[in-house]
Amino acid sequence: MMPEPRIGFLGIGIMGEAMVLRLLERGRPVTVWNLEPERLGRVVPHGAVAVPTPAAVAAASDVVILCVLHTEAVARCVFGPDGIASAGPAAGKVLLDHSTAEPAATREMAARLRADTGMGWVDAPVSGGPQAARAGTLTIMMGGDPGEIAALGPVLRDLGTNVTRMGPVGAGQTTKVLNQAIVGTGFVLMAEALAMAEAAGLDAAALPAGLAGGHADGSLLQKIYAQMQRRDFEPPTSYARQLLKDLKAVKAFAHDLHLELPLVEAAVARFADYVARGNEMVDSASVIRLYRPDP
């Protein structure tokens, strides 16, 4: 691995845009691709170099970063007709996957990519949202070879402040399942707490300060509840369809482990109801509208 690796990035969504801009601001040249080319206009004016295929990104890069919608999108970027694997031998290169994907599929894809090309794979889903990505303060949970993760250290430190190896390939995605179980049910819980506060005539805006330091405190209360209370949903910082997708993955993972998780099941049902009403691309925090109209 080069001391200053060439960076490629696939997926210029809300999170991908924030991470690419952060890397550019840290002085790292970045080669980019996105399935919808119009999104490239969010980063190319800031210095990113656009290429037409994932294979072209891989050919130009030592570290290829992914941040795409789901497992199927990861597989398409890596093994599609113009995917990363089609760029040929890549010993010494590493794929760094910030997407949220299925742990078992991640292990299978990583083994196949290494066998086909020699390229390493580190699954490194993130938490914290686009604001943390822009500030370089993401939480990054990783699975992969310790040596490959160590070589990625400078890039990871540009993006996150809490960077933890959780185990071999797939362990990062397993950790993200647990993260999304907490986050997804937490969004519903914050909406229901706010609905109670408003219906009871409480000064709902004062609740985060009033509960600060107690067991109910945390970023969900201080950030998500407060965002819901302000009805501050534009522009979206996350999409409801994405959180629903993640919650469904938690549900499926629990079923594979033969676990019954009624709280997760209820949260999935609530978000599925909300998304089914035409809210696929609205901010996840706007789920409060299931309970209370906007003031």
Short mmCIF file of N, CA, C and O in Angstrom, two decimals, residues 11-66:
data_model
loop_
_atom_site.label_atom_id
_atom_site.label_comp_id
_atom_site.label_asym_id
_atom_site.label_seq_id
_atom_site.Cartn_x
_atom_site.Cartn_y
_atom_site.Cartn_z
N GLY A 11 -20.55 6.03 -5.15
CA GLY A 11 -21.78 6.31 -4.42
C GLY A 11 -21.82 7.71 -3.85
O GLY A 11 -21.38 7.94 -2.73
N ILE A 12 -22.38 8.65 -4.63
CA ILE A 12 -22.41 10.05 -4.19
C ILE A 12 -23.83 10.40 -3.74
O ILE A 12 -24.51 11.25 -4.31
N GLY A 13 -24.30 9.66 -2.73
CA GLY A 13 -25.56 10.00 -2.08
C GLY A 13 -25.32 11.03 -0.99
O GLY A 13 -24.29 11.74 -1.00
N ILE A 14 -26.24 11.13 -0.05
CA ILE A 14 -26.09 12.12 1.02
C ILE A 14 -24.80 11.88 1.80
O ILE A 14 -24.02 12.81 2.04
N MET A 15 -24.55 10.64 2.19
CA MET A 15 -23.34 10.33 2.96
C MET A 15 -22.11 10.35 2.08
O MET A 15 -21.05 10.88 2.48
N GLY A 16 -22.20 9.78 0.88
CA GLY A 16 -21.04 9.75 0.00
C GLY A 16 -20.56 11.14 -0.36
O GLY A 16 -19.35 11.42 -0.38
N GLU A 17 -21.49 12.03 -0.66
CA GLU A 17 -21.11 13.42 -0.96
C GLU A 17 -20.35 14.03 0.19
O GLU A 17 -19.29 14.66 0.00
N ALA A 18 -20.86 13.86 1.41
CA ALA A 18 -20.21 14.45 2.58
C ALA A 18 -18.81 13.88 2.78
O ALA A 18 -17.86 14.62 3.10
N MET A 19 -18.65 12.58 2.59
CA MET A 19 -17.34 11.96 2.79
C MET A 19 -16.35 12.38 1.71
O MET A 19 -15.18 12.64 2.00
N VAL A 20 -16.81 12.46 0.47
CA VAL A 20 -15.90 12.89 -0.60
C VAL A 20 -15.45 14.33 -0.37
O VAL A 20 -14.25 14.65 -0.51
N LEU A 21 -16.37 15.20 -0.01
CA LEU A 21 -15.98 16.59 0.26
C LEU A 21 -14.99 16.67 1.42
O LEU A 21 -14.04 17.46 1.38
N ARG A 22 -15.19 15.86 2.42
CA ARG A 22 -14.24 15.83 3.55
C ARG A 22 -12.85 15.39 3.09
O ARG A 22 -11.85 16.01 3.44
N LEU A 23 -12.79 14.33 2.28
CA LEU A 23 -11.50 13.84 1.78
C LEU A 23 -10.82 14.88 0.91
O LEU A 23 -9.60 15.08 1.01
N LEU A 24 -11.59 15.56 0.07
CA LEU A 24 -11.01 16.60 -0.78
C LEU A 24 -10.46 17.74 0.07
O LEU A 24 -9.36 18.26 -0.21
N GLU A 25 -11.19 18.12 1.09
CA GLU A 25 -10.72 19.19 1.97
C GLU A 25 -9.46 18.79 2.73
O GLU A 25 -8.66 19.67 3.11
N ARG A 26 -9.28 17.49 2.94
CA ARG A 26 -8.07 17.01 3.60
C ARG A 26 -6.91 16.86 2.63
O ARG A 26 -5.85 16.34 3.00
N GLY A 27 -7.11 17.30 1.40
CA GLY A 27 -6.03 17.29 0.41
C GLY A 27 -5.85 15.99 -0.32
O GLY A 27 -4.80 15.76 -0.94
N ARG A 28 -6.87 15.11 -0.30
CA ARG A 28 -6.76 13.81 -0.95
C ARG A 28 -7.48 13.86 -2.30
O ARG A 28 -8.70 14.06 -2.34
N PRO A 29 -6.77 13.66 -3.41
CA PRO A 29 -7.47 13.53 -4.70
C PRO A 29 -8.41 12.33 -4.68
O PRO A 29 -8.07 11.28 -4.12
N VAL A 30 -9.58 12.48 -5.27
CA VAL A 30 -10.58 11.41 -5.25
C VAL A 30 -11.16 11.23 -6.65
O VAL A 30 -11.62 12.19 -7.28
N THR A 31 -11.15 9.99 -7.13
CA THR A 31 -11.79 9.61 -8.38
C THR A 31 -13.16 9.04 -8.04
O THR A 31 -13.29 8.19 -7.15
N VAL A 32 -14.22 9.49 -8.75
CA VAL A 32 -15.58 9.17 -8.33
C VAL A 32 -16.42 8.60 -9.46
O VAL A 32 -16.18 8.85 -10.65
N TRP A 33 -17.43 7.81 -9.05
CA TRP A 33 -18.46 7.30 -9.96
C TRP A 33 -19.76 7.24 -9.19
O TRP A 33 -19.78 7.01 -7.97
N ASN A 34 -20.87 7.45 -9.90
CA ASN A 34 -22.19 7.29 -9.30
C ASN A 34 -23.15 6.75 -10.34
O ASN A 34 -23.05 7.07 -11.53
N LEU A 35 -24.08 5.92 -9.90
CA LEU A 35 -25.04 5.32 -10.83
C LEU A 35 -25.85 6.38 -11.55
O LEU A 35 -26.10 6.28 -12.76
N GLU A 36 -26.29 7.43 -10.82
CA GLU A 36 -26.96 8.57 -11.45
C GLU A 36 -25.91 9.66 -11.66
O GLU A 36 -25.51 10.34 -10.71
N PRO A 37 -25.47 9.87 -12.89
CA PRO A 37 -24.35 10.79 -13.14
C PRO A 37 -24.60 12.21 -12.68
O PRO A 37 -23.64 12.94 -12.36
N GLU A 38 -25.85 12.65 -12.61
CA GLU A 38 -26.12 14.02 -12.21
C GLU A 38 -25.64 14.33 -10.79
O GLU A 38 -25.31 15.47 -10.47
N ARG A 39 -25.53 13.30 -9.94
CA ARG A 39 -25.04 13.53 -8.58
C ARG A 39 -23.56 13.88 -8.55
O ARG A 39 -23.08 14.47 -7.58
N LEU A 40 -22.84 13.56 -9.61
CA LEU A 40 -21.41 13.87 -9.64
C LEU A 40 -21.16 15.37 -9.60
O LEU A 40 -20.10 15.82 -9.16
N GLY A 41 -22.16 16.15 -10.03
CA GLY A 41 -22.02 17.60 -9.98
C GLY A 41 -21.94 18.15 -8.57
O GLY A 41 -21.60 19.32 -8.39
N ARG A 42 -22.23 17.31 -7.57
CA ARG A 42 -22.11 17.74 -6.18
C ARG A 42 -20.66 17.76 -5.70
O ARG A 42 -20.34 18.42 -4.71
N VAL A 43 -19.78 17.00 -6.38
CA VAL A 43 -18.40 16.89 -5.90
C VAL A 43 -17.35 17.27 -6.94
O VAL A 43 -16.24 17.69 -6.58
N VAL A 44 -17.66 17.13 -8.22
CA VAL A 44 -16.66 17.45 -9.25
C VAL A 44 -16.22 18.91 -9.19
O VAL A 44 -15.02 19.20 -9.31
N PRO A 45 -17.13 19.89 -8.98
CA PRO A 45 -16.67 21.28 -8.88
C PRO A 45 -15.70 21.53 -7.74
O PRO A 45 -14.99 22.55 -7.73
N HIS A 46 -15.64 20.61 -6.78
CA HIS A 46 -14.74 20.77 -5.63
C HIS A 46 -13.42 20.03 -5.82
O HIS A 46 -12.59 20.01 -4.90
N GLY A 47 -13.24 19.39 -6.98
CA GLY A 47 -11.96 18.77 -7.28
C GLY A 47 -11.98 17.28 -7.53
O GLY A 47 -10.96 16.71 -7.92
N ALA A 48 -13.11 16.61 -7.32
CA ALA A 48 -13.19 15.19 -7.61
C ALA A 48 -13.12 14.97 -9.12
O ALA A 48 -13.55 15.81 -9.91
N VAL A 49 -12.59 13.83 -9.52
CA VAL A 49 -12.46 13.48 -10.94
C VAL A 49 -13.43 12.35 -11.24
O VAL A 49 -13.35 11.27 -10.65
N ALA A 50 -14.37 12.60 -12.16
CA ALA A 50 -15.38 11.61 -12.50
C ALA A 50 -14.89 10.68 -13.61
O ALA A 50 -14.23 11.12 -14.55
N VAL A 51 -15.23 9.39 -13.48
CA VAL A 51 -14.93 8.40 -14.51
C VAL A 51 -16.21 7.61 -14.79
O VAL A 51 -17.15 7.63 -13.98
N PRO A 52 -16.30 6.89 -15.92
CA PRO A 52 -17.59 6.34 -16.35
C PRO A 52 -18.01 5.03 -15.71
O PRO A 52 -19.18 4.66 -15.82
N THR A 53 -17.11 4.30 -15.05
CA THR A 53 -17.46 2.98 -14.53
C THR A 53 -16.76 2.71 -13.21
O THR A 53 -15.70 3.29 -12.91
N PRO A 54 -17.30 1.77 -12.41
CA PRO A 54 -16.57 1.33 -11.22
C PRO A 54 -15.21 0.74 -11.56
O PRO A 54 -14.23 0.91 -10.80
N ALA A 55 -15.11 0.04 -12.68
CA ALA A 55 -13.82 -0.52 -13.08
C ALA A 55 -12.78 0.58 -13.29
O ALA A 55 -11.61 0.42 -12.93
N ALA A 56 -13.20 1.70 -13.88
CA ALA A 56 -12.28 2.82 -14.09
C ALA A 56 -11.84 3.42 -12.76
O ALA A 56 -10.69 3.84 -12.61
N VAL A 57 -12.75 3.46 -11.78
CA VAL A 57 -12.36 3.91 -10.44
C VAL A 57 -11.30 2.98 -9.87
O VAL A 57 -10.28 3.43 -9.33
N ALA A 58 -11.52 1.68 -9.97
CA ALA A 58 -10.58 0.70 -9.42
C ALA A 58 -9.21 0.80 -10.08
O ALA A 58 -8.18 0.71 -9.41
N ALA A 59 -9.21 1.01 -11.39
CA ALA A 59 -7.94 1.11 -12.11
C ALA A 59 -7.14 2.33 -11.68
O ALA A 59 -5.90 2.30 -11.71
N ALA A 60 -7.82 3.38 -11.25
CA ALA A 60 -7.16 4.64 -10.90
C ALA A 60 -6.85 4.75 -9.41
O ALA A 60 -6.31 5.77 -8.98
N SER A 61 -7.17 3.73 -8.62
CA SER A 61 -7.15 3.88 -7.17
C SER A 61 -6.41 2.74 -6.48
O SER A 61 -6.36 1.62 -6.97
N ASP A 62 -5.89 3.05 -5.29
CA ASP A 62 -5.31 2.03 -4.40
C ASP A 62 -6.32 1.60 -3.34
O ASP A 62 -6.33 0.46 -2.90
N VAL A 63 -7.16 2.54 -2.94
CA VAL A 63 -8.26 2.27 -2.01
C VAL A 63 -9.55 2.67 -2.70
O VAL A 63 -9.70 3.83 -3.12
N VAL A 64 -10.47 1.72 -2.85
CA VAL A 64 -11.76 2.00 -3.46
C VAL A 64 -12.81 1.99 -2.35
O VAL A 64 -13.03 0.97 -1.71
N ILE A 65 -13.44 3.14 -2.13
CA ILE A 65 -14.44 3.28 -1.08
C ILE A 65 -15.83 3.17 -1.70
O ILE A 65 -16.11 3.80 -2.72
N LEU A 66 -16.70 2.39 -1.07
CA LEU A 66 -18.09 2.27 -1.49
C LEU A 66 -18.99 2.85 -0.41
O LEU A 66 -18.76 2.65 0.78
#
